[in-house]
Tab-separated table of C-alpha atoms in Angstrom:
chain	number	residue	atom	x	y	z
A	27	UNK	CA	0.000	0.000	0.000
A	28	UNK	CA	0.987	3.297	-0.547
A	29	UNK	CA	1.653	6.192	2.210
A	30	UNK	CA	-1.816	8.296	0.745
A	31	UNK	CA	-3.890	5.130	0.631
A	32	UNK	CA	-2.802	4.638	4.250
A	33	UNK	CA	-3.252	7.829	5.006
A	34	UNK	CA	-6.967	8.449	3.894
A	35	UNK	CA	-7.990	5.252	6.298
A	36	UNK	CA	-6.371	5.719	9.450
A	37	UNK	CA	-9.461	7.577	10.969
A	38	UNK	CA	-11.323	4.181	9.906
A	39	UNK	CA	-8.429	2.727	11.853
A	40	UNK	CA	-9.244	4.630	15.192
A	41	UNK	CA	-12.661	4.193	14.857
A	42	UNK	CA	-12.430	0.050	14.228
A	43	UNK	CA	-14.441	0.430	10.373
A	44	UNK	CA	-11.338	-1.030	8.321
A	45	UNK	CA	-12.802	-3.946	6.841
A	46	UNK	CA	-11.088	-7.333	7.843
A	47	UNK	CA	-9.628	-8.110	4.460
A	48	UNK	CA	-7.640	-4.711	4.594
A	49	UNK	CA	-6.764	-4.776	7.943
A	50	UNK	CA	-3.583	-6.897	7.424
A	51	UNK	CA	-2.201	-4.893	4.802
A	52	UNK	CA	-2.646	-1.340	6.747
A	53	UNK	CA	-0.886	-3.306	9.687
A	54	UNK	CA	2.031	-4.015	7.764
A	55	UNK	CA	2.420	-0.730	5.963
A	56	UNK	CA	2.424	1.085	9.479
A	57	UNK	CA	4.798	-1.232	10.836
A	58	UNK	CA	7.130	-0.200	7.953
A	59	UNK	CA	6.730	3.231	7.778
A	60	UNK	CA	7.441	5.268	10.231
A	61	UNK	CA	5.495	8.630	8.451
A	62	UNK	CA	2.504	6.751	8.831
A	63	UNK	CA	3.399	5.793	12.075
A	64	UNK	CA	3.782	9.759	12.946
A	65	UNK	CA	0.775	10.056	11.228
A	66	UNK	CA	-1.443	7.908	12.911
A	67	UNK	CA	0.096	8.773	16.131
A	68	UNK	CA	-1.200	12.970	15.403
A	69	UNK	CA	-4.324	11.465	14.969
A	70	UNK	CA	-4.746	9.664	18.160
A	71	UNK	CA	-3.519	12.791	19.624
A	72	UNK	CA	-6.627	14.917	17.731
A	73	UNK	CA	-8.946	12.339	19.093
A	74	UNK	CA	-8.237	12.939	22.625
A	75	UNK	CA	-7.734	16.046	22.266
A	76	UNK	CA	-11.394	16.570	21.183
A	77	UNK	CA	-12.669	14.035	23.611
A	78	UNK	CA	-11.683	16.411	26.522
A	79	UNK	CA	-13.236	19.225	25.277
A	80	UNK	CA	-16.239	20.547	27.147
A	81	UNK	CA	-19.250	20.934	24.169
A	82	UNK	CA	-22.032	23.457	25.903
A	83	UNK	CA	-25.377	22.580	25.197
A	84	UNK	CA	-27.620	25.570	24.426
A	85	UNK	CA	-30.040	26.731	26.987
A	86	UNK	CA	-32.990	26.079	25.739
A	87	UNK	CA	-32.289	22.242	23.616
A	88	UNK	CA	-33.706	20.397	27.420
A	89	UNK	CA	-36.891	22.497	26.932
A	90	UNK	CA	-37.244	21.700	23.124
A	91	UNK	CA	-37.048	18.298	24.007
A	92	UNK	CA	-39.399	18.004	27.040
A	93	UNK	CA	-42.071	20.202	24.508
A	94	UNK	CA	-41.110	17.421	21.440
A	95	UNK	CA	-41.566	14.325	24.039
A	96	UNK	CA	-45.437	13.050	23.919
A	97	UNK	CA	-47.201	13.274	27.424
A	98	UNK	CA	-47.734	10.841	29.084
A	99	UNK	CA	-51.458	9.839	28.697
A	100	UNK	CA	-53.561	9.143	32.252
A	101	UNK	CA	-56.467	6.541	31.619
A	102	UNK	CA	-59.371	6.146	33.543
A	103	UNK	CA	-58.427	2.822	33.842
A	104	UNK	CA	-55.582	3.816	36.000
A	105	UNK	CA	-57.582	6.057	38.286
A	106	UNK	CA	-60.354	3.563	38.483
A	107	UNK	CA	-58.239	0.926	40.033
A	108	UNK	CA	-56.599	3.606	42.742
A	109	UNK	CA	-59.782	4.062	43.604
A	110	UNK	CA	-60.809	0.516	43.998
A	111	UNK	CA	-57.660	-0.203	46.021
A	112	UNK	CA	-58.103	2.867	48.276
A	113	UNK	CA	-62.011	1.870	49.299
A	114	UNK	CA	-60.725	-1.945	49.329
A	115	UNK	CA	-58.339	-0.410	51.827
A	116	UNK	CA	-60.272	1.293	53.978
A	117	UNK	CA	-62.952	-1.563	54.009
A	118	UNK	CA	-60.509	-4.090	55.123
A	119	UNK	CA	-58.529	-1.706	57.615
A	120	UNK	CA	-62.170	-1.893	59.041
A	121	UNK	CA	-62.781	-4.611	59.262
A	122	UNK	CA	-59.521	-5.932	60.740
A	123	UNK	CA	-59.491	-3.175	63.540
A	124	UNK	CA	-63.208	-4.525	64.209
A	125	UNK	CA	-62.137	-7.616	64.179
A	126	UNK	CA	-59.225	-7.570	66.022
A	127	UNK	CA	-60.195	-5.110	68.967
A	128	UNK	CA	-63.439	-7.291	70.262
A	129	UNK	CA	-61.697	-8.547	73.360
A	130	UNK	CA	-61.672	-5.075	74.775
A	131	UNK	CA	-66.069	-4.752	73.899
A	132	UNK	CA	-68.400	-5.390	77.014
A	133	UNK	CA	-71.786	-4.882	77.758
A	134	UNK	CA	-72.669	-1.774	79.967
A	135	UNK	CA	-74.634	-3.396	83.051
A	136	UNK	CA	-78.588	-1.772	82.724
A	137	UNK	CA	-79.032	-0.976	78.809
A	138	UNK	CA	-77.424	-3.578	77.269
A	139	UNK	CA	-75.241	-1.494	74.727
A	140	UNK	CA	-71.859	-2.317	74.286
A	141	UNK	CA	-69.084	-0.307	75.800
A	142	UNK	CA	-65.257	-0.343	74.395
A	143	UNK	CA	-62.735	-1.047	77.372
A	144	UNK	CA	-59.849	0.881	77.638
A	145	UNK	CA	-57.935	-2.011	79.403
A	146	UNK	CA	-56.680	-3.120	75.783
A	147	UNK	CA	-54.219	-0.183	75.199
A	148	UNK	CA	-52.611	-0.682	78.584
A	149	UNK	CA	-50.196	-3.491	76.919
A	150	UNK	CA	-49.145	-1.483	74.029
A	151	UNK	CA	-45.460	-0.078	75.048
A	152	UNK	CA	-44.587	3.665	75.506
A	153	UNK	CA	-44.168	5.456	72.174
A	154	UNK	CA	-46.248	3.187	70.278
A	155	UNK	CA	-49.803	4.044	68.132
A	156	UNK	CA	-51.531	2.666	70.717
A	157	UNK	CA	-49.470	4.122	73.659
A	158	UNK	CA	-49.799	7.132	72.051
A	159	UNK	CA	-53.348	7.313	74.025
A	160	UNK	CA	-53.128	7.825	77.346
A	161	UNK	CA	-56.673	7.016	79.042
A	162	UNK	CA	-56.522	7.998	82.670
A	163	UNK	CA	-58.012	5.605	84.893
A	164	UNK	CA	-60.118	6.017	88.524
A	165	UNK	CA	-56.894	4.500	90.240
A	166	UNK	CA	-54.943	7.682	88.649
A	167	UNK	CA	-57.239	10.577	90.018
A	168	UNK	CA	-56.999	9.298	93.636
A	169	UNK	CA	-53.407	10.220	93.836
């Protein structure tokens, strides 16, 4: 190969486009000649050279894009089944606290109606949700 042939594919080179049937005969030339050598050599130098320089964007390219991007599109599908969830939510956070706080329901002597007891946030421990209520018993007034 000759030193202009070389010469016009040694940015193919850096990039790794030389096709694999030239390949061998642009390694041999540059192990040869030591012009191409040099010149290969200034153009590695070029490419890092350009790959540490800084390339501002303009100010307003982030707005074009957000203004090219579609929006994202909210079915009622989506809001439909939040909704669900939050009533199935609530409905079952009912039902478990129902459920789970009938120890502490008695029946008031007289009417028959039934009356919550306070005794079942005594074993919750200091700090917790249902520490966090402090009923004040008869026993406390007295002292």
């Amino acid at each position: 190969m000759k030193c202009l042939e070389v010469q016009e594919h040694l940015s193919a080179w850096l990039d790794g486009e030389i096709p694999e049937e030239l390949k061998p005969r642009l390694a041999d030339h540059l192990a040869s000649c030591a012009a191409c050598r040099a010149e290969l050599a200034a153009w590695e130098r070029l490419e890092a050279a350009l790959g540490e320089l800084e390339v501002p964007a303009p100010r307003d390219v982030a707005a074009g894009v957000r203004r090219r991007l579609p929006r994202p599109r909210s079915s009622w599908h989506q809001s439909l089944a939040l909704a669900a969830c939050l009533v199935l939510g609530i409905f079952l956070g009912g039902s478990l606290t129902g459920t789970l706080y009938q120890q502490g329901v008695a029946t008031a002597p007289g009417n028959g109606t039934e009356v919550a007891s306070l005794e079942i946030f005594q074993d919750y421990p200091q700090g917790s949700l249902g520490g966090a209520f402090s009923f004040q018993g008869e026993e406390d007034n007295g002292a």
